[in-house]
Structure formats: structure tokens, C-alpha cells
mmCIF file of C-alpha atoms and ligand atoms in Angstrom:
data_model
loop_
_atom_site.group_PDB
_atom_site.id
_atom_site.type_symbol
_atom_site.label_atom_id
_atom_site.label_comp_id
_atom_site.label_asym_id
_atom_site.label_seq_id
_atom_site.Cartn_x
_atom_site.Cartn_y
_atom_site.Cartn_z
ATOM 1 C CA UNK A 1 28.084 -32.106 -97.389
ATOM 2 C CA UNK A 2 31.110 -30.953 -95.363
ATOM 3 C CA UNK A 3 29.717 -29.485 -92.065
ATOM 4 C CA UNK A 4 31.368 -26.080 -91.127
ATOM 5 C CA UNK A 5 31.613 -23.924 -88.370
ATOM 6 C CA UNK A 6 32.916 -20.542 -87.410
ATOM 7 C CA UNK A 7 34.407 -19.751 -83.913
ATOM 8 C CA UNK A 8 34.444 -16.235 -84.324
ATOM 9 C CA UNK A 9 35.815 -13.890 -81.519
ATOM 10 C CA UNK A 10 38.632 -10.985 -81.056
ATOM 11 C CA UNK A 11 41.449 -13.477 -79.273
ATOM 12 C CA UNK A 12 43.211 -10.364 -78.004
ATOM 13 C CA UNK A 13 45.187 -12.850 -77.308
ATOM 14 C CA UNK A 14 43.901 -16.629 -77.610
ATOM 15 C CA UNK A 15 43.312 -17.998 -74.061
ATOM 16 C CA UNK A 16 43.349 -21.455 -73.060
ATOM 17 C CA UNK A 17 39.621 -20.877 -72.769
ATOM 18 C CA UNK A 18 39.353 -20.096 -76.188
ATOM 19 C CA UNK A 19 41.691 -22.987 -76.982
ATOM 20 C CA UNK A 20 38.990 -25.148 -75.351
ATOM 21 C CA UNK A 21 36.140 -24.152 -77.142
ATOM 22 C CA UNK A 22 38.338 -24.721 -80.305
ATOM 23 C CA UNK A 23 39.099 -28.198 -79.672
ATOM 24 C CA UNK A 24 35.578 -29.505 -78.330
ATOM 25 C CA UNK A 25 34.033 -27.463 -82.052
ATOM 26 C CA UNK A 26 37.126 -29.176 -84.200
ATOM 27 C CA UNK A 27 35.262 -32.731 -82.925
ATOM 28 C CA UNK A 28 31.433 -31.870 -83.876
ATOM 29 C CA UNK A 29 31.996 -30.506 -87.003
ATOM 30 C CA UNK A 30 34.205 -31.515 -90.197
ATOM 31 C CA UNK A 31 35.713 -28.026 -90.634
ATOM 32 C CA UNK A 32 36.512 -25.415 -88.651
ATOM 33 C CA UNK A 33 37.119 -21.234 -89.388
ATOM 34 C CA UNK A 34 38.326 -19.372 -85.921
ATOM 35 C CA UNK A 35 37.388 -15.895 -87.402
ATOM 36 C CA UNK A 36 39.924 -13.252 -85.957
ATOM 37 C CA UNK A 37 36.948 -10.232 -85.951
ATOM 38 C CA UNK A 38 36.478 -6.523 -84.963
ATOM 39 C CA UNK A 39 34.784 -5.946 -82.022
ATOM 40 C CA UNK A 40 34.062 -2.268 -82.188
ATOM 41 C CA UNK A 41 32.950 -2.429 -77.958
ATOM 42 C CA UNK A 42 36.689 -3.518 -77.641
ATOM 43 C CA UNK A 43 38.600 0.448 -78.446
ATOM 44 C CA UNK A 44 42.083 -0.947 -77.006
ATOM 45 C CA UNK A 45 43.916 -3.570 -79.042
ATOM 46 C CA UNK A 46 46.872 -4.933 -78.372
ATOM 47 C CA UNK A 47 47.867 -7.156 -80.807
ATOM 48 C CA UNK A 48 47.561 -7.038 -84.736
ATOM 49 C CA UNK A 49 44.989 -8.870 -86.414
ATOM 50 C CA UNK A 50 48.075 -10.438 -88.056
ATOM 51 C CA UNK A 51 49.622 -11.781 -84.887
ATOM 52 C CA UNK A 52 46.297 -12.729 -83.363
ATOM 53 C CA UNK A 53 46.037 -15.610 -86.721
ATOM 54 C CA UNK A 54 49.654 -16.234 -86.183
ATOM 55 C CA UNK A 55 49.076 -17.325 -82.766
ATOM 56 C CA UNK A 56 45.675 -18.935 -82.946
ATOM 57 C CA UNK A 57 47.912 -20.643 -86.178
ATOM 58 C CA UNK A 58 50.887 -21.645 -83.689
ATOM 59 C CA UNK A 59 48.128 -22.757 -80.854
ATOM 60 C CA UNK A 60 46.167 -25.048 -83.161
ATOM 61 C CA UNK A 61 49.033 -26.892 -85.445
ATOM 62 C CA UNK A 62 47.647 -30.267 -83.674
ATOM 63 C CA UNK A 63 43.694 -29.815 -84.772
ATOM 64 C CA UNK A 64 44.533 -30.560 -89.227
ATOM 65 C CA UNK A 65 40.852 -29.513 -89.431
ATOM 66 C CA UNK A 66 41.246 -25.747 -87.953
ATOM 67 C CA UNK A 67 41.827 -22.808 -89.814
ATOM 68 C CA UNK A 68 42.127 -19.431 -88.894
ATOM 69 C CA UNK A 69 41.127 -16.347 -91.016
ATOM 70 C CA UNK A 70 40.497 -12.397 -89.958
ATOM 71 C CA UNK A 71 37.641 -10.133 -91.216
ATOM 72 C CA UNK A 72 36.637 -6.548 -90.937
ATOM 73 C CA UNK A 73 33.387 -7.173 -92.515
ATOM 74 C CA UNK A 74 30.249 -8.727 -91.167
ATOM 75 C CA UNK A 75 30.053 -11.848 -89.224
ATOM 76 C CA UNK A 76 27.114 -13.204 -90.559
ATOM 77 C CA UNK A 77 28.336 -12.204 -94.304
ATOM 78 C CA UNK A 78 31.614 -14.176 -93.287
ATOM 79 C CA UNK A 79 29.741 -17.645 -92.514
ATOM 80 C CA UNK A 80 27.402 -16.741 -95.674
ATOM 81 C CA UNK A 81 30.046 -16.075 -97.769
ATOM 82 C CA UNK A 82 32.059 -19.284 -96.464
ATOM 83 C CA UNK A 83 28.851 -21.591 -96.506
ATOM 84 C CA UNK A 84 28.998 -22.646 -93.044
ATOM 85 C CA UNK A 85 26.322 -23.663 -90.739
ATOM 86 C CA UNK A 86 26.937 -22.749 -87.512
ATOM 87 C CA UNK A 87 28.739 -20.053 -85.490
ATOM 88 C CA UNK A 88 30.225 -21.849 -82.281
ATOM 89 C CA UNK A 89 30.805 -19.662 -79.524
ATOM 90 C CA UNK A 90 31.787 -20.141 -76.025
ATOM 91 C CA UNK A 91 29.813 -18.841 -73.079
ATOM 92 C CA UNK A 92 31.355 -18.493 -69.333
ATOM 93 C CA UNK A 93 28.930 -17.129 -67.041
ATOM 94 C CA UNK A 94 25.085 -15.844 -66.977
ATOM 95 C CA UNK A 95 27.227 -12.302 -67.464
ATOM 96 C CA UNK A 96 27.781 -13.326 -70.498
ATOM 97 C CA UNK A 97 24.288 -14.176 -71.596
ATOM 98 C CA UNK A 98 22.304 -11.263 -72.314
ATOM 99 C CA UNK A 99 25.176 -9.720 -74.839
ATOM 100 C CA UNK A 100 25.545 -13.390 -76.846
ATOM 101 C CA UNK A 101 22.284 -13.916 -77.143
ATOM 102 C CA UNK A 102 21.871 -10.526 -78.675
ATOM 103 C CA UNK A 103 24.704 -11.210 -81.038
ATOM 104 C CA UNK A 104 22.461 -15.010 -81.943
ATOM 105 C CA UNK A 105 19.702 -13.179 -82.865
ATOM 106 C CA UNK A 106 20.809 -10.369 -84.741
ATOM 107 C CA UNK A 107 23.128 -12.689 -86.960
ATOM 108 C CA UNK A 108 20.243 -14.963 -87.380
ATOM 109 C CA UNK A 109 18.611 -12.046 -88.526
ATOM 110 C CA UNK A 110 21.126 -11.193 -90.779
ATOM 111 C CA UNK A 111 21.900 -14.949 -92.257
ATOM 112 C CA UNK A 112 19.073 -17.780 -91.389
ATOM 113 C CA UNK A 113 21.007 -20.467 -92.846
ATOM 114 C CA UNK A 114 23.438 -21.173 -89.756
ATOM 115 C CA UNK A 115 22.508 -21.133 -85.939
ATOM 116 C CA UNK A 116 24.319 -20.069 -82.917
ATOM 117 C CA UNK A 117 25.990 -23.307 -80.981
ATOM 118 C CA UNK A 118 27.308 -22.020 -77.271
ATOM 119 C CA UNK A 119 29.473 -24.142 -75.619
ATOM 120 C CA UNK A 120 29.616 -23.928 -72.203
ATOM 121 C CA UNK A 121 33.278 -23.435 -70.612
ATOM 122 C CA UNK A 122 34.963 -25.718 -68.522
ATOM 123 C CA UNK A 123 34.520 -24.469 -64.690
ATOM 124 C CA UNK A 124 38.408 -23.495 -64.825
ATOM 125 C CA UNK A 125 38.096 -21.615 -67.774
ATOM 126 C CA UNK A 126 34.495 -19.536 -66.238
ATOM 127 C CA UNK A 127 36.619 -16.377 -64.979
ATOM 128 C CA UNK A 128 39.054 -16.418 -67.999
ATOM 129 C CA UNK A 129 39.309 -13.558 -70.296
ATOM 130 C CA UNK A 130 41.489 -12.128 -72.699
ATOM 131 C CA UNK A 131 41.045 -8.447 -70.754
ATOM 132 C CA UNK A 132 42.003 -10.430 -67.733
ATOM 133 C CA UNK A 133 44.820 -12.120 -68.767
ATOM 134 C CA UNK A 134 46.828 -8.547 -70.068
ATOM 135 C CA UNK A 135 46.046 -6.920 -67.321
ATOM 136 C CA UNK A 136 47.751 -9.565 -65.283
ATOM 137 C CA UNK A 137 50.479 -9.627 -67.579
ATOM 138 C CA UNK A 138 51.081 -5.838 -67.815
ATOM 139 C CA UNK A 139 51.775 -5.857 -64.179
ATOM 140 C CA UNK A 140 54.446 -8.921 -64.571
ATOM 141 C CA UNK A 141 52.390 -11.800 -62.822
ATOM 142 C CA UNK A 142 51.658 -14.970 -64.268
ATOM 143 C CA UNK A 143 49.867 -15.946 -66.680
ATOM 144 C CA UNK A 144 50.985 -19.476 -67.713
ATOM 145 C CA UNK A 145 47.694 -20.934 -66.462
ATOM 146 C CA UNK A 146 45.717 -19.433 -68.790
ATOM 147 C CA UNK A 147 47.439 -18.971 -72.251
ATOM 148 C CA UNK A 148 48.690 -21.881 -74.422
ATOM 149 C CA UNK A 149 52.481 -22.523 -73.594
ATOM 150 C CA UNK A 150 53.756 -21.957 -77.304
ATOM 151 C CA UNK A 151 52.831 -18.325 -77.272
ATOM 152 C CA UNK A 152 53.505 -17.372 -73.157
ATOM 153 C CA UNK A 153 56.900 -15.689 -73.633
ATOM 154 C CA UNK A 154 55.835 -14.019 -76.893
ATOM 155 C CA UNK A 155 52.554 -12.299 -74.973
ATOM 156 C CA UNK A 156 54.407 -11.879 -71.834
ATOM 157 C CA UNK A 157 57.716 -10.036 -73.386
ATOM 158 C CA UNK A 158 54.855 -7.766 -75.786
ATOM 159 C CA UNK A 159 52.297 -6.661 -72.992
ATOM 160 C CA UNK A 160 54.995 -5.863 -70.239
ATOM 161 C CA UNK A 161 57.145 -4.138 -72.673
ATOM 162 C CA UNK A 162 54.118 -2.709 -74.740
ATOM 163 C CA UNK A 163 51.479 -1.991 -72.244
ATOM 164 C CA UNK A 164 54.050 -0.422 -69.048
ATOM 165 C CA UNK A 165 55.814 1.666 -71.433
ATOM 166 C CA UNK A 166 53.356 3.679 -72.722
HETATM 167 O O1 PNS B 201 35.555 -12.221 -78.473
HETATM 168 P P1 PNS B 201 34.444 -11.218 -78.620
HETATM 169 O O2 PNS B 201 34.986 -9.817 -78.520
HETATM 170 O O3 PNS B 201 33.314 -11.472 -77.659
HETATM 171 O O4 PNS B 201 33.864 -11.427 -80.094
HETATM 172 C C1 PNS B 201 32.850 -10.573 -80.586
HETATM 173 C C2 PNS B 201 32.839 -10.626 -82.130
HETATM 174 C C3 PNS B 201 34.191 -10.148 -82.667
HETATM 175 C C4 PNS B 201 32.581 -12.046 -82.573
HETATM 176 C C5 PNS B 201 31.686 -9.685 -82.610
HETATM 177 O O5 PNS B 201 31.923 -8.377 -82.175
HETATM 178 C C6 PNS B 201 31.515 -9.742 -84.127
HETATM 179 O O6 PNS B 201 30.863 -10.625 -84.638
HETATM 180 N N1 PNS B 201 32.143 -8.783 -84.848
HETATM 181 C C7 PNS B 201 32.083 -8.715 -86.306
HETATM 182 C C8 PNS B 201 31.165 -7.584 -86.781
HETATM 183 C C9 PNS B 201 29.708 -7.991 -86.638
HETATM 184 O O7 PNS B 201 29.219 -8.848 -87.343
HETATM 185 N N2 PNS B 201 29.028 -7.367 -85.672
HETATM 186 C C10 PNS B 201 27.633 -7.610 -85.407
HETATM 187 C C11 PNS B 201 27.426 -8.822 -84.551
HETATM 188 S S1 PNS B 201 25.743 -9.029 -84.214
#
């Protein structure tokens, strides 16, 4: 039975963080869906669902087992609908317990067939965030350190033009 796993999450844009958590999943199970997903907490978006699977695409040409695929629906419909058995997620700090572990338990919940897998960032990645990462860019500083080189100009030309402008 092919083993797979969803890495769902808004990548508003990917992060290197997120690229990590990608990776280290793509090696523990046989298939992997990054899930491009609403968050309806996050109000301000600033990329297209579109051009959040077109870089998560671009970011993970190297990994033949990745996939990436958007929904508007349910998570735990998603991973029912696609048969998988886990949801891999990656968790930074004790911060960002309490709201994760919400999420595990109300997709359980909802579909009892897969289970939550956290995967604990790398100590570089702890601090990284997507929020973090625009705002740094919106203000023109750099951001190379924490977003995979094949999509830096793209993000950095968007947000500073995008973001300061209106
Ligand atoms: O990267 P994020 O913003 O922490 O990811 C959160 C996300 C998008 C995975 C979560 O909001 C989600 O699962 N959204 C889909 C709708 C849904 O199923 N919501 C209920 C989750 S218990």
C-alpha cells in the first residue's frame, strides 16, 4: 500500500522552513501532497493560490515524489478524499503548540483514518515565518536566508512593489 502524506499549510510564500519539513516528509513516506490551503485566521494574502503551487512546484523539482495541489475545502476531507494517512506538519516553538494541537484533534475528529505527524524545525528555521519574511521584504531587507533561491527575486520584486505601493 503506497504510504501518503499531506503537508498542508498556506506557504504565503514557501520558506526554507517549510522547504525543510518537505524534504525530511518526502523520506518517511512514499508520496507526498503539500496542500496549498485557506487559512481563514490569515485575512491578508499576498500571493495567489496559483503562484503559491507554482513556487512550492519550482522549489521542489528535485523531490520526484512531491506534489503540490490547492484546496478551499476541508483539510481532513482533502486527505480522506486522497486516501492518505498522515498530515505532516511542522512545529517551531511551544507558541506554536496549543493552536496545532487544536488543528490534530479536530481533524482527527473529522477523519480517524490518518494522524497528525509534527516535525520539529531545525533550530535555524525556529523564528521563521512566512509573516516574517514579507514584512522584511516589504521594507527592502534581505531575505535570501530564509526563502529558497529559485523564487528570491520573484518574492522580492512582488512584495516591495506590491506591498509599499499600496
Ligand atoms: O500554514 P498555516 O496557516 O499554519 O496552515 C493552516 C492550514 C491552512 C493548514 C489550516 O488553516 C487548514 O487546515 N485549513 C483548511 C480548512 C480546514 O480544514 N480548517 C479546519 C482545520 S481544523
Amino acid at each position: 500500500m503506497e504510504r501518503i502524506a499531506v503537508c498542508p499549510g498556506s506557504f504565503d510564500p514557501v520558506t526554507l522552513g517549510h522547504l525543510d519539513i518537505i524534504t525530511r516528509a518526502s523520506r518517511l513516506f512514499d508520496r507526498v501532497i503539500v496542500l496549498v490551503s485557506i487559512n481563514m485566521m490569515k485575512t491578508h494574502e499576498s500571493f495567489t493560490p496559483q503562484e503559491r503551487v507554482e513556487m512550492i512546484r519550482c522549489v521542489t523539482q528535485d523531490l520526484p515524489n512531491v506534489e503540490v495541489d490547492t484546496s478551499d475545502g476541508l483539510l481532513a476531507d482533502y486527505v480522506k478524499k486522497v486516501g492518505a494517512i498522515a498530515i505532516v506538519k511542522g512545529l517551531r516553538a511551544v507558541s506554536d503548540f496549543e493552536y496545532e494541537f487544536q488543528m490534530a484533534l479536530a481533524n482527527r475528529k473529522l477523519y480517524e483514518d490518518a494522524e497528525t505527524v509534527f516535525l520539529t524545525t531545525t533550530a535555524e528555521n525556529m523564528y521563521l515565518s512566512s509573516s516574517v519574511v514579507k514584512q522584511i521584504a516589504t521594507f527592502g531587507g534581505d531575505i535570501s536566508h530564509f526563502i529558497p533561491r529559485e523564487i528570491l527575486e520573484y518574492i522580492e520584486k512582488r512584495l516591495v512593489k506590491k506591498e509599499r505601493l499600496s
